[in-house]
C-alpha cells in the first residue's frame, strides 16, 4: 500500500515537472504567422525553402506559412486588418491602404548590423518600402516591364533592331515595318492602360500632383498627345486587338505565347517572360518602353512589400524572419527558384547570366524612374478616377472615334473625373 | 403563448422543448451570420468606412450621392435591369423546353439529364474562361461556325452592343439546373389528366396549354423568383471577362459594388448599394407574389 502511494506521488511529481518543462519550452519557441501568395514570381517551393533555411538558423522561431489564393488576397487582408485582430505577424502588404497598419521598421533597421536601406535599389526602396517617413516593409524582389523584340523576325523583315533611345512614333513605325498580315504576324502590342510608362514619358498625368485638379492635366497637351499616339497605333493595324490580347496573353500578364510563336514581333513583357524566352531558346533583345531623348524616362516596375503587422505580439521574431526573407539569403533563394530578381544589387549581380545583353538591358531599366512613384502617392487614380475615364481608352481601342475627336472626347470626361477625384481624395488621401 | 403552454400535456411540452432545443443552433447561426451582418450593413450604409479605419457616421450622404450625382450607380442599375429583362425570359423558356425534352421516355435519358445538368455544377470562373475562348472574334468556335455559313460574327464581349447579349447567352448555358426543377414539377402532374384529355380529343399542344402549363405554374413561379434574384447577382462574368467594359456595357450592379468596396475602399457606400439592391429585389418579389394569385394554380385551389 505504502509502495503504491510512493509510486503515485512520484508519478505526480514527474508529470508536474514534465508539464512545467513543456510549457517552458513552448514559451521559448515562438511561432510567426506568414501570409503570402504563390505564383511564378514567388513560388511556394521557394518560400518553403526560405522558411526551412530560416528555421534551421533560428530553432527558437517557427514560421507558419499560409499560402492564400491571389485572387482573394486583397479582400482577405482588407477584412482581417479592418477587424483589427487575427492578422498575420508578417504578410505581403502590397496595397498602400494597408500601410497604416504596418509596424515602422526604422528602429529595427537602425539596430540591424546586417541589413540597411542602402543595400537595396534606391528607387525600389523609396517606392516599395517607405510611406512618408515610415518604413512600412522590405522589398522582396524586383520586376519590370520592357519591350522584348524577336531578333529572327526582325532579321527576316530586314528591319533594324530598336534602340534604347527610341520614341513612341518610332515604335509605331517599327511595328508597321515588321507586321506581316499574310502570316498573321503583328508588329507590337498595345499598352494595357493609360498613364503607365509611355504616358509618363510624354509628361502626361491624369490630375495635379496635389490631387485637386483634373482639368489641365487629363486634357493637357502631353496627355492628348499620348492618347493620339494610342489612336495612331490602333489605326496602324500593326497591333493585336484587345480580344486577341485577352485570349492569347498568358494569364493577363502579357502576350508571351504570341511572342514565342513569332506572331508578335515586339511585346511589352516582364522579367518572368524573359526567363521563359531564355528557356525556349528564342533569340531576343530588350529595350525600354519608348520615350523621349533628354526627358525623364519612366518604367513600370514593381516589388512585393513584405511587412510586419502593427498588432503583432512578436515584433522582434517577426523582424528576424522578415529580414531573413527579404535579406540576401532569402532573395538568393527567390532568384534561384522564382522569377523575381533580387532587390539587393549585390545579390542581383550573382545572376548566372548577368553579363548577357538582355540581362544588362533589364538591369538598366531598373534604374529608371518608376511609374509607381506617382501612382503609389495617388491612390485615387486606380481606385476611382480611372473608372471615370476608362471610356476614352475603350473608344480609341475599339476604333469608335476619329483622331480629331480624341481631344473633345477627353474633354467630355473632365467633369466626371473631377467628381470622382473629389469624392475619393478626402477618404484615401492623395 | 403562455396559456397554450399551460394547456399542453407533459408529453407535448417535452416534445415542444425538444423541438426548440434542436432549433437553438440554427437560431444562433441565423442571428450571428445573417441578422447581425444585415443590421451592420444597414448601419454601415450611413457611414464612410474604408474598412481599415473605423467608420464615420455621415447620415444620408451615401444615398444622396447615389441618387443625385453618381452616374455609375444609374449605369450599373440600367445594365443589370437590361440583363434581367433579356436573360430571365430566355432562361425560363429554354429551361422549360429542355425539361419537356428530358421528360420524354427514351432509352438513355438519365445520361442526357446528367449531361445537361453538368454546366450547373462547373465553377463560374472556368465557365467564363471557356466562353471567352468560344466567343473570341477571330479564332473562336462561334465565329468560325458563322463564317462557314457566310456570316461575319460580331466581336461579342469586345463590342459595346454585343457584350451584354454575350453575357446573357452565357447565362443560358446553365439552364440545365432549372430544367431539373421543371422536370420534378412535370413528373408531379398526374398522368390520368393527359389520358382524359386524349379521350376528349385534345392534341399535344392543347394538353400543354390546358394541363402542363397551369399545373406547372407553382414551379414556374418558384423558378421566376430564383432566376430573378440570380440574374440581379450577376458578377463573375464581368469580373473575369469584361471588367465592366467595353464602354461600361457590362458594368453590372454587383461589379460596381465590388469595385466600390474592395478597390475604392468605400465600404460604407458599397453597403448602401447592397441595401438598395435588396430593396429592389424585395419590391419585385412582393409584386410578383401579389400577381401570382392570378396566374399560379395550386392543387388546393
XYZ file of C-alpha atoms in Angstrom:
731
model
C 0.000 0.000 0.000
C 2.776 2.340 1.042
C 4.774 1.429 -2.058
C 1.745 2.190 -4.209
C 1.350 5.652 -2.644
C 5.015 6.387 -3.194
C 4.698 5.333 -6.812
C 1.674 7.570 -7.284
C 3.379 10.538 -5.644
C 6.461 10.034 -7.804
C 4.366 9.853 -10.927
C 2.550 13.054 -9.989
C 5.829 14.902 -9.406
C 7.202 13.610 -12.692
C 4.108 14.745 -14.581
C 4.282 18.140 -12.908
C 7.943 18.575 -13.840
C 7.318 17.442 -17.397
C 4.375 19.798 -17.860
C 6.403 22.708 -16.480
C 9.286 21.784 -18.748
C 6.927 21.527 -21.705
C 5.381 24.916 -21.107
C 8.821 26.435 -20.584
C 9.941 25.019 -23.916
C 6.737 26.200 -25.552
C 7.337 29.696 -24.181
C 10.828 29.724 -25.663
C 9.614 28.752 -29.109
C 7.673 31.459 -30.936
C 5.505 30.829 -33.970
C 5.280 33.526 -36.641
C 2.286 33.607 -38.985
C 3.308 34.431 -42.557
C 0.599 35.067 -45.178
C 1.609 35.011 -48.761
C 0.564 34.070 -52.273
C 2.272 31.714 -54.664
C 2.968 32.101 -58.354
C 5.760 32.292 -60.867
C 7.333 35.286 -59.167
C 7.069 33.821 -55.692
C 6.823 30.014 -55.939
C 5.575 28.107 -52.929
C 8.635 25.834 -53.037
C 10.961 28.839 -52.813
C 9.046 30.223 -49.852
C 9.123 26.868 -48.117
C 12.864 26.627 -48.772
C 13.346 30.068 -47.229
C 11.275 29.092 -44.197
C 13.284 25.871 -43.791
C 16.584 27.744 -44.061
C 15.366 30.343 -41.567
C 14.152 27.786 -39.034
C 17.478 25.954 -39.291
C 19.241 29.183 -38.340
C 16.636 30.140 -35.705
C 15.473 26.985 -33.916
C 13.561 29.120 -31.408
C 11.280 30.610 -34.092
C 8.770 28.584 -36.072
C 7.146 30.022 -39.182
C 3.650 29.015 -40.171
C 3.415 29.733 -43.897
C -0.109 30.211 -45.235
C -0.459 30.458 -48.994
C -3.669 32.245 -49.972
C -5.231 32.388 -53.441
C -4.009 35.548 -55.141
C -7.471 36.423 -56.442
C -8.915 36.762 -52.938
C -5.840 38.015 -51.107
C -6.830 41.688 -51.188
C -10.258 41.011 -49.728
C -8.885 38.698 -47.034
C -6.206 41.147 -45.948
C -8.519 44.143 -46.056
C -11.204 42.500 -43.946
C -8.719 41.000 -41.485
C -6.928 44.297 -40.982
C -10.311 46.011 -40.723
C -11.335 43.582 -37.983
C -8.233 44.640 -36.027
C -7.396 41.129 -34.893
C -6.283 37.835 -36.358
C -3.928 39.395 -38.887
C -0.657 37.567 -39.564
C 2.610 38.701 -37.995
C 4.202 39.061 -41.420
C 2.438 39.357 -44.777
C 2.582 40.867 -48.225
C 1.249 44.402 -47.780
C 1.013 45.282 -51.447
C -1.812 47.765 -51.069
C -0.913 51.252 -49.867
C -4.211 51.462 -47.981
C -2.906 48.836 -45.585
C 0.292 50.714 -44.740
C -1.319 52.410 -41.742
C -1.332 49.018 -40.029
C 2.308 48.131 -40.596
C 4.990 48.265 -37.942
C 7.512 51.029 -38.578
C 10.760 49.174 -39.241
C 13.007 52.222 -38.774
C 14.250 51.311 -35.256
C 14.814 47.693 -36.257
C 16.873 48.665 -39.296
C 18.875 51.150 -37.249
C 19.746 48.373 -34.831
C 20.415 45.787 -37.531
C 24.134 45.385 -38.296
C 23.464 43.119 -41.306
C 20.808 44.990 -43.284
C 20.267 48.626 -44.152
C 18.189 50.636 -46.650
C 21.353 51.367 -48.620
C 21.606 47.670 -49.505
C 18.508 47.959 -51.724
C 17.902 49.670 -55.065
C 17.204 53.238 -54.025
C 14.109 53.731 -56.218
C 12.618 50.400 -55.139
C 13.309 51.251 -51.509
C 11.545 54.592 -51.812
C 8.526 53.245 -53.705
C 8.036 49.876 -52.058
C 9.478 50.140 -48.536
C 8.641 53.638 -47.382
C 5.482 55.663 -46.891
C 6.223 59.220 -45.863
C 8.763 58.942 -43.070
C 7.763 55.413 -42.169
C 9.498 52.226 -43.283
C 6.452 50.064 -43.953
C 8.180 46.892 -45.120
C 11.029 45.374 -47.059
C 11.013 44.813 -50.834
C 11.121 41.095 -51.602
C 12.354 41.373 -55.180
C 12.115 43.431 -58.330
C 10.226 43.114 -61.580
C 9.689 45.438 -64.516
C 8.109 45.824 -67.922
C 10.217 46.369 -71.023
C 9.876 45.728 -74.728
C 11.202 42.364 -75.924
C 11.831 42.002 -79.647
C 12.297 38.808 -81.600
C 15.591 39.111 -83.485
C 14.751 36.386 -86.019
C 11.562 38.179 -87.040
C 13.382 41.493 -87.396
C 16.140 39.854 -89.460
C 13.574 38.214 -91.715
C 11.779 41.531 -92.231
C 15.076 43.333 -92.793
C 14.297 45.858 -90.076
C 16.906 47.292 -87.704
C 16.591 46.355 -84.057
C 15.074 49.089 -81.864
C 17.428 51.016 -79.628
C 17.030 52.266 -76.072
C 16.525 55.854 -77.186
C 13.531 55.189 -79.444
C 10.427 57.354 -79.403
C 6.739 56.343 -79.348
C 6.420 57.379 -83.018
C 9.350 55.116 -83.873
C 7.611 52.289 -82.024
C 4.679 52.551 -84.438
C 6.960 52.779 -87.470
C 8.945 49.719 -86.407
C 5.734 47.810 -85.591
C 4.342 48.577 -89.036
C 7.588 47.547 -90.708
C 7.664 44.098 -89.099
C 3.931 43.419 -89.407
C 3.079 40.735 -91.947
C -0.643 40.170 -92.404
C -0.087 37.180 -94.697
C 1.444 35.135 -91.896
C -0.798 36.822 -89.291
C 2.118 38.476 -87.549
C 1.679 41.711 -85.631
C 4.479 44.176 -85.106
C 3.873 45.129 -81.477
C 1.264 45.013 -78.725
C -0.753 47.810 -77.149
C -0.259 49.312 -73.696
C -2.609 47.758 -71.171
C -3.811 51.008 -69.703
C -3.242 54.773 -69.762
C -0.797 56.653 -67.532
C 1.779 53.945 -67.433
C 5.344 54.318 -68.733
C 4.651 55.738 -72.204
C 2.106 58.281 -70.933
C 4.523 59.484 -68.313
C 7.337 59.612 -70.839
C 5.110 62.060 -72.697
C 4.896 64.038 -69.450
C 1.212 63.150 -69.090
C -0.501 62.696 -65.723
C -4.249 62.343 -65.124
C -4.512 65.052 -62.492
C -2.479 67.513 -60.473
C 0.148 66.303 -58.046
C -1.869 67.618 -55.084
C -4.885 65.566 -56.258
C -7.185 68.544 -56.643
C -7.499 69.283 -60.363
C -8.246 67.148 -63.427
C -8.756 69.987 -65.896
C -5.419 70.962 -67.404
C -3.893 67.532 -66.727
C -6.109 64.837 -68.199
C -6.661 67.140 -71.166
C -3.140 68.622 -71.236
C -1.184 68.714 -74.497
C 1.008 65.870 -73.279
C -1.975 63.758 -72.308
C -3.755 64.342 -75.595
C -0.537 63.547 -77.473
C -0.286 60.211 -75.645
C -3.897 59.318 -76.444
C -3.395 60.355 -80.069
C -0.332 58.136 -80.180
C -2.520 55.246 -78.999
C -5.039 56.121 -81.698
C -2.261 56.020 -84.334
C -1.062 52.664 -83.015
C -4.559 51.143 -83.140
C -5.117 52.622 -86.587
C -1.826 51.229 -87.890
C -3.173 47.669 -87.862
C 0.217 46.601 -86.549
C -1.125 45.513 -83.186
C -3.489 42.757 -81.955
C -6.971 43.721 -80.811
C -7.896 43.696 -77.105
C -9.748 40.403 -77.770
C -6.600 38.824 -79.199
C -4.503 40.016 -76.301
C -7.094 38.915 -73.745
C -7.338 35.405 -75.134
C -3.797 34.809 -76.281
C -1.946 36.617 -73.499
C -0.801 34.382 -70.671
C -2.857 34.905 -67.517
C -3.230 38.570 -68.344
C 0.435 39.275 -67.648
C 1.424 39.697 -71.282
C 1.246 38.041 -74.673
C 4.324 35.858 -74.177
C 2.825 32.946 -76.128
C 2.270 35.113 -79.200
C 5.793 36.439 -78.864
C 7.371 33.000 -78.536
C 5.399 31.762 -81.541
C 6.787 34.605 -83.643
C 3.301 36.061 -84.192
C 4.165 39.190 -82.255
C 7.489 40.739 -83.198
C 7.644 43.049 -80.163
C 5.813 42.817 -76.869
C 5.810 44.656 -73.570
C 6.722 41.832 -71.219
C 8.476 41.312 -67.906
C 11.436 39.534 -66.328
C 9.451 36.305 -65.912
C 8.706 36.257 -69.635
C 12.380 36.998 -70.278
C 13.346 33.825 -68.401
C 10.771 31.804 -70.364
C 12.217 33.104 -73.648
C 15.699 32.142 -72.472
C 14.491 28.623 -71.645
C 12.746 28.357 -75.018
C 15.919 29.368 -76.830
C 14.339 32.404 -78.515
C 16.891 34.950 -79.719
C 15.603 38.236 -78.367
C 16.663 41.691 -77.304
C 15.334 44.101 -74.679
C 14.773 47.844 -74.859
C 12.892 50.154 -72.510
C 9.400 51.298 -73.428
C 9.685 54.222 -75.872
C 10.245 57.714 -74.561
C 11.958 60.943 -75.485
C 15.614 61.851 -75.502
C 16.647 64.309 -72.788
C 13.405 63.882 -70.853
C 12.608 61.807 -67.804
C 12.121 58.128 -68.614
C 9.653 56.030 -66.665
C 9.416 52.294 -66.204
C 6.531 50.226 -64.953
C 8.392 48.387 -62.199
C 7.269 46.624 -59.062
C 8.254 44.806 -55.952
C 6.420 42.842 -53.280
C 6.358 44.703 -49.996
C 6.537 42.326 -47.062
C 5.592 43.963 -43.775
C 5.017 43.298 -40.114
C 1.511 43.886 -38.806
C 1.497 46.597 -36.156
C -0.635 44.394 -33.890
C 1.856 41.525 -33.752
C 2.740 40.155 -30.336
C 6.173 39.056 -31.548
C 7.704 42.027 -33.374
C 11.331 41.031 -32.746
C 10.875 37.500 -34.062
C 8.794 38.795 -36.961
C 11.617 41.155 -37.911
C 14.143 38.315 -37.661
C 12.107 36.378 -40.189
C 11.316 39.331 -42.446
C 14.914 40.486 -42.623
C 15.957 36.939 -43.492
C 13.279 36.587 -46.179
C 13.953 39.977 -47.740
C 17.666 39.888 -46.986
C 20.443 38.329 -49.091
C 19.714 34.698 -48.125
C 16.021 34.845 -48.923
C 16.364 36.836 -52.121
C 19.092 34.490 -53.357
C 16.724 31.526 -52.964
C 13.945 33.512 -54.651
C 16.158 34.317 -57.631
C 17.146 30.668 -57.999
C 13.597 29.323 -57.815
C 11.281 32.182 -58.830
C 11.111 34.912 -61.430
C 11.517 37.927 -59.161
C 15.046 39.278 -59.235
C 16.692 40.470 -56.012
C 16.036 43.985 -54.789
C 19.595 43.960 -53.470
C 22.047 44.947 -56.241
C 24.838 42.905 -54.635
C 22.750 39.727 -54.921
C 21.417 40.682 -58.361
C 24.983 40.657 -59.657
C 25.133 36.952 -58.788
C 22.583 36.186 -61.551
C 24.160 33.466 -63.674
C 23.643 35.335 -66.966
C 24.300 38.773 -65.560
C 26.746 39.698 -68.304
C 24.400 38.988 -71.229
C 22.983 41.873 -73.273
C 19.397 41.137 -72.290
C 20.232 40.979 -68.558
C 22.179 44.216 -68.751
C 19.280 45.878 -70.574
C 16.897 44.624 -67.878
C 19.186 45.835 -65.085
C 19.412 49.217 -66.799
C 15.609 49.564 -66.879
C 15.526 49.021 -63.124
C 17.354 52.314 -62.645
C 14.655 54.390 -64.407
C 12.052 56.463 -62.601
C 9.122 54.259 -61.664
C 5.507 54.798 -62.629
C 4.755 53.763 -59.042
C 6.445 56.938 -57.858
C 3.315 58.751 -58.997
C 0.644 56.064 -58.704
C 1.597 54.969 -55.175
C 1.180 58.516 -53.926
C -2.139 58.938 -55.727
C -4.394 56.055 -54.625
C -7.496 57.651 -56.137
C -6.238 57.081 -59.663
C -6.593 53.294 -59.534
C -9.425 53.378 -57.016
C -11.847 55.798 -58.587
C -10.687 58.156 -61.323
C -9.606 55.552 -63.881
C -13.190 54.248 -63.963
C -14.444 57.667 -64.959
C -12.055 57.977 -67.879
C -11.991 54.332 -68.978
C -14.442 55.080 -71.800
C -11.850 57.222 -73.603
C -9.496 54.256 -73.603
C -12.235 51.916 -74.814
C -13.404 54.277 -77.573
C -9.906 54.501 -79.009
C -9.187 50.791 -78.683
C -12.482 49.872 -80.323
C -11.795 52.329 -83.151
C -15.042 54.182 -82.459
C -13.710 57.734 -82.679
C -11.638 59.567 -85.253
C -8.292 61.111 -84.406
C -9.862 64.563 -84.489
C -12.351 63.512 -81.828
C -9.736 62.458 -79.274
C -9.452 65.927 -77.705
C -13.194 66.557 -77.491
C -13.789 63.072 -76.119
C -11.214 63.629 -73.385
C -12.788 66.976 -72.529
C -16.193 65.299 -72.249
C -14.953 63.271 -69.286
C -13.282 66.043 -67.304
C -16.268 66.740 -65.038
C -16.883 63.092 -64.252
C -13.210 62.512 -63.456
C -13.121 65.635 -61.273
C -16.182 64.455 -59.343
C -14.563 61.040 -58.778
C -11.377 62.665 -57.568
C -13.229 64.946 -55.165
C -15.238 62.036 -53.785
C -12.164 59.857 -53.270
C -9.438 62.194 -52.046
C -10.969 63.002 -48.623
C -11.236 59.263 -47.986
C -7.987 57.842 -49.363
C -5.817 60.944 -49.455
C -3.670 61.985 -52.379
C -48.485 31.719 -25.841
C -48.274 31.061 -22.096
C -51.863 29.754 -21.999
C -51.091 27.430 -24.910
C -48.085 26.154 -22.996
C -50.232 25.561 -19.863
C -52.846 23.759 -21.907
C -50.273 21.260 -23.140
C -49.912 17.880 -21.505
C -46.448 16.951 -20.172
C -45.628 14.822 -23.213
C -46.472 17.645 -25.626
C -44.452 20.106 -23.520
C -41.466 17.804 -23.602
C -41.764 17.414 -27.367
C -42.035 21.167 -27.805
C -38.993 21.718 -25.606
C -37.003 19.190 -27.581
C -38.063 20.884 -30.793
C -36.990 24.334 -29.605
C -33.738 22.932 -28.225
C -32.975 21.389 -31.594
C -33.639 24.775 -33.206
C -31.199 26.678 -30.981
C -28.042 26.019 -33.056
C -29.807 27.240 -36.189
C -31.204 30.312 -34.426
C -27.744 31.184 -33.081
C -26.244 30.755 -36.560
C -29.025 32.838 -38.080
C -28.525 35.647 -35.576
C -24.737 35.694 -35.942
C -24.285 35.025 -39.647
C -27.430 36.573 -41.142
C -29.183 39.039 -38.854
C -26.064 40.693 -37.476
C -24.438 41.276 -40.917
C -27.707 42.703 -42.252
C -28.007 45.119 -39.329
C -24.326 46.042 -39.655
C -24.740 46.574 -43.374
C -27.677 48.929 -42.779
C -25.645 50.826 -40.190
C -22.555 50.976 -42.422
C -24.569 52.403 -45.291
C -24.893 55.568 -43.210
C -21.146 55.787 -42.678
C -17.933 56.429 -44.523
C -15.789 53.363 -43.974
C -12.504 52.485 -45.656
C -12.518 49.116 -43.813
C -9.047 49.801 -42.431
C -10.105 52.857 -40.426
C -13.150 52.969 -38.087
C -16.435 54.013 -39.757
C -17.575 57.637 -39.552
C -21.293 58.497 -39.385
C -22.314 60.634 -42.399
C -26.092 60.252 -42.295
C -27.786 60.056 -45.671
C -24.794 61.316 -47.669
C -24.197 57.959 -49.387
C -27.804 57.778 -50.564
C -27.808 61.432 -51.565
C -24.752 60.801 -53.762
C -26.215 57.575 -55.128
C -29.487 59.057 -56.302
C -28.414 62.548 -57.299
C -24.850 62.576 -58.615
C -23.497 59.147 -59.293
C -23.678 58.220 -62.991
C -22.102 54.818 -62.300
C -24.975 53.879 -59.972
C -27.534 54.527 -62.700
C -25.366 52.938 -65.380
C -24.852 49.757 -63.354
C -28.548 49.613 -62.475
C -29.513 50.086 -66.121
C -27.107 47.374 -67.296
C -28.347 44.943 -64.642
C -32.029 45.593 -65.365
C -31.379 45.124 -69.079
C -29.617 41.876 -68.336
C -32.521 40.699 -66.172
C -35.052 41.682 -68.835
C -33.061 39.916 -71.531
C -31.845 36.779 -69.791
C -34.698 35.967 -67.408
C -37.385 35.142 -70.034
C -34.818 33.218 -72.055
C -33.741 31.159 -69.073
C -37.345 30.416 -68.072
C -38.481 29.419 -71.550
C -35.384 27.446 -72.507
C -35.294 25.710 -69.122
C -38.896 24.623 -69.596
C -38.269 23.491 -73.178
C -35.276 21.462 -72.067
C -37.294 19.917 -69.236
C -40.034 18.908 -71.692
C -37.397 17.214 -73.834
C -35.846 15.489 -70.842
C -39.285 14.251 -69.804
C -39.647 12.137 -72.934
C -39.303 8.460 -72.191
C -36.460 7.276 -74.411
C -33.539 4.947 -73.620
C -30.523 6.627 -72.017
C -32.485 9.636 -70.767
C -30.663 9.631 -67.421
C -27.422 10.166 -69.316
C -28.846 13.197 -71.131
C -30.233 14.600 -67.880
C -26.778 14.319 -66.321
C -25.090 15.937 -69.300
C -27.458 18.906 -69.327
C -27.109 19.355 -65.582
C -23.292 19.360 -65.688
C -22.879 23.090 -66.532
C -24.735 23.943 -63.337
C -22.001 22.375 -61.202
C -18.958 23.743 -63.042
C -17.122 26.684 -61.470
C -18.256 30.086 -62.725
C -14.695 31.208 -63.458
C -13.966 28.115 -65.571
C -17.203 28.663 -67.475
C -16.333 32.319 -68.064
C -12.894 31.444 -69.435
C -14.380 28.792 -71.691
C -16.886 31.282 -73.121
C -14.112 33.787 -73.708
C -12.491 31.246 -75.983
C -15.745 30.227 -77.672
C -16.639 33.826 -78.468
C -13.186 35.093 -79.420
C -13.866 37.128 -82.580
C -11.026 35.824 -84.753
C -10.377 32.288 -83.620
C -13.439 31.396 -81.516
C -15.729 28.479 -82.344
C -18.843 30.649 -82.677
C -17.460 32.962 -85.342
C -15.691 30.114 -87.139
C -19.029 28.322 -87.477
C -20.784 31.515 -88.535
C -18.074 32.161 -91.129
C -18.638 28.672 -92.520
C -22.182 29.691 -93.467
C -21.122 33.081 -94.779
C -21.911 35.223 -91.728
C -19.342 37.530 -90.211
C -19.730 37.121 -86.485
C -19.665 40.055 -84.072
C -16.905 40.919 -81.626
C -19.037 39.512 -78.792
C -17.583 40.549 -75.412
C -15.408 43.154 -77.141
C -18.260 45.080 -78.766
C -20.363 47.587 -76.853
C -23.602 46.364 -78.484
C -22.865 42.665 -78.181
C -21.152 42.444 -74.798
C -24.354 42.306 -72.730
C -26.126 39.799 -75.022
C -22.955 37.689 -74.869
C -23.140 37.544 -71.080
C -26.847 36.719 -71.331
C -26.005 33.938 -73.768
C -23.507 32.573 -71.275
C -26.099 32.512 -68.524
C -28.433 30.416 -70.682
C -25.826 27.686 -70.763
C -26.725 26.839 -67.183
C -30.426 26.210 -67.784
C -29.835 22.505 -67.095
C -30.084 23.315 -63.393
C -33.532 24.848 -63.686
C -34.607 22.158 -66.171
C -34.158 19.555 -63.436
C -36.535 21.505 -61.172
C -39.070 21.833 -64.006
C -38.664 18.131 -64.584
C -39.643 17.402 -60.987
C -42.708 19.604 -61.497
C -43.597 17.849 -64.744
C -43.376 14.442 -63.151
C -45.775 15.512 -60.415
C -48.564 16.083 -62.939
C -50.960 13.115 -62.702
C -50.880 11.086 -65.988
C -54.633 10.443 -65.856
C -55.257 14.114 -66.736
C -53.472 13.642 -70.049
C -55.330 10.371 -70.650
C -58.677 12.064 -70.027
C -57.746 14.952 -72.341
C -56.682 12.495 -75.033
C -60.027 10.718 -74.819
C -61.681 14.122 -75.197
C -59.705 14.633 -78.428
C -57.023 17.037 -77.198
C -53.758 17.068 -79.131
C -50.327 17.591 -77.517
C -50.494 21.353 -77.915
C -53.897 21.518 -76.188
C -52.586 19.257 -73.405
C -49.589 21.517 -72.912
C -51.645 24.708 -72.675
C -54.536 23.170 -70.775
C -52.774 20.806 -68.375
C -48.965 21.071 -68.301
C -48.579 24.823 -68.103
C -51.300 25.534 -65.498
C -50.151 22.682 -63.258
C -46.547 23.766 -63.644
C -47.209 27.351 -62.573
C -46.076 26.793 -58.934
C -42.742 25.549 -60.288
C -42.648 28.401 -62.801
C -43.275 30.893 -60.027
C -40.508 29.412 -57.898
C -38.124 29.451 -60.847
C -39.090 33.001 -61.707
C -38.151 34.215 -58.220
C -34.929 32.213 -58.023
C -33.757 33.172 -61.512
C -34.718 36.799 -60.931
C -32.573 37.016 -57.811
C -29.794 35.098 -59.565
C -29.876 37.483 -62.535
C -29.551 40.503 -60.265
C -26.480 38.897 -58.717
C -24.506 38.539 -61.957
C -20.864 39.295 -61.193
C -18.352 36.628 -62.249
C -18.708 37.306 -65.968
C -17.898 40.982 -65.530
C -15.111 40.250 -63.078
C -13.382 37.602 -65.195
C -14.128 38.601 -68.778
C -15.094 42.209 -69.343
C -14.181 44.166 -66.197
C -17.395 46.037 -66.805
C -16.483 47.094 -70.343
C -16.334 47.866 -73.088
C -17.681 51.343 -72.530
C -19.403 50.088 -69.344
C -21.722 47.918 -71.405
C -21.393 45.151 -68.790
C -20.913 47.299 -65.731
C -23.200 45.204 -63.537
C -24.518 46.376 -60.206
C -22.623 43.817 -58.134
C -19.424 44.541 -60.037
C -19.834 48.194 -59.096
C -20.493 47.127 -55.506
C -17.266 45.092 -55.530
C -15.218 47.904 -57.039
C -16.518 50.407 -54.534
C -15.947 48.113 -51.563
C -12.630 46.498 -52.329
C -10.902 48.656 -54.941
C -12.108 52.082 -53.942
C -12.165 51.205 -50.224
C -15.588 52.758 -49.877
C -17.409 50.049 -47.958
C -19.973 52.438 -46.479
C -21.147 53.370 -49.942
C -20.951 49.747 -51.080
C -23.196 48.789 -48.150
C -25.698 51.378 -49.357
C -25.558 49.901 -52.854
C -26.199 46.437 -51.438
C -29.132 47.680 -49.422
C -30.729 49.378 -52.424
C -30.387 46.142 -54.396
C -32.073 44.211 -51.593
C -34.942 46.715 -51.562
C -35.321 46.451 -55.355
C -35.418 42.651 -55.202
C -37.883 42.687 -52.300
C -40.195 45.094 -54.143
C -40.159 42.986 -57.302
C -40.682 39.807 -55.278
C -43.649 41.317 -53.418
C -45.118 42.485 -56.718
C -44.704 39.040 -58.286
C -46.171 37.440 -55.197
C -49.166 39.740 -55.487
C -49.694 38.894 -59.179
C -49.166 35.173 -58.528
C -52.711 34.924 -57.137
C -53.940 35.478 -60.690
C -51.775 33.008 -62.549
C -50.366 30.393 -60.179
C -52.574 27.345 -59.592
C -52.047 25.115 -56.608
C -53.666 21.715 -56.164
C -55.673 23.124 -53.279
C -57.185 25.879 -55.493
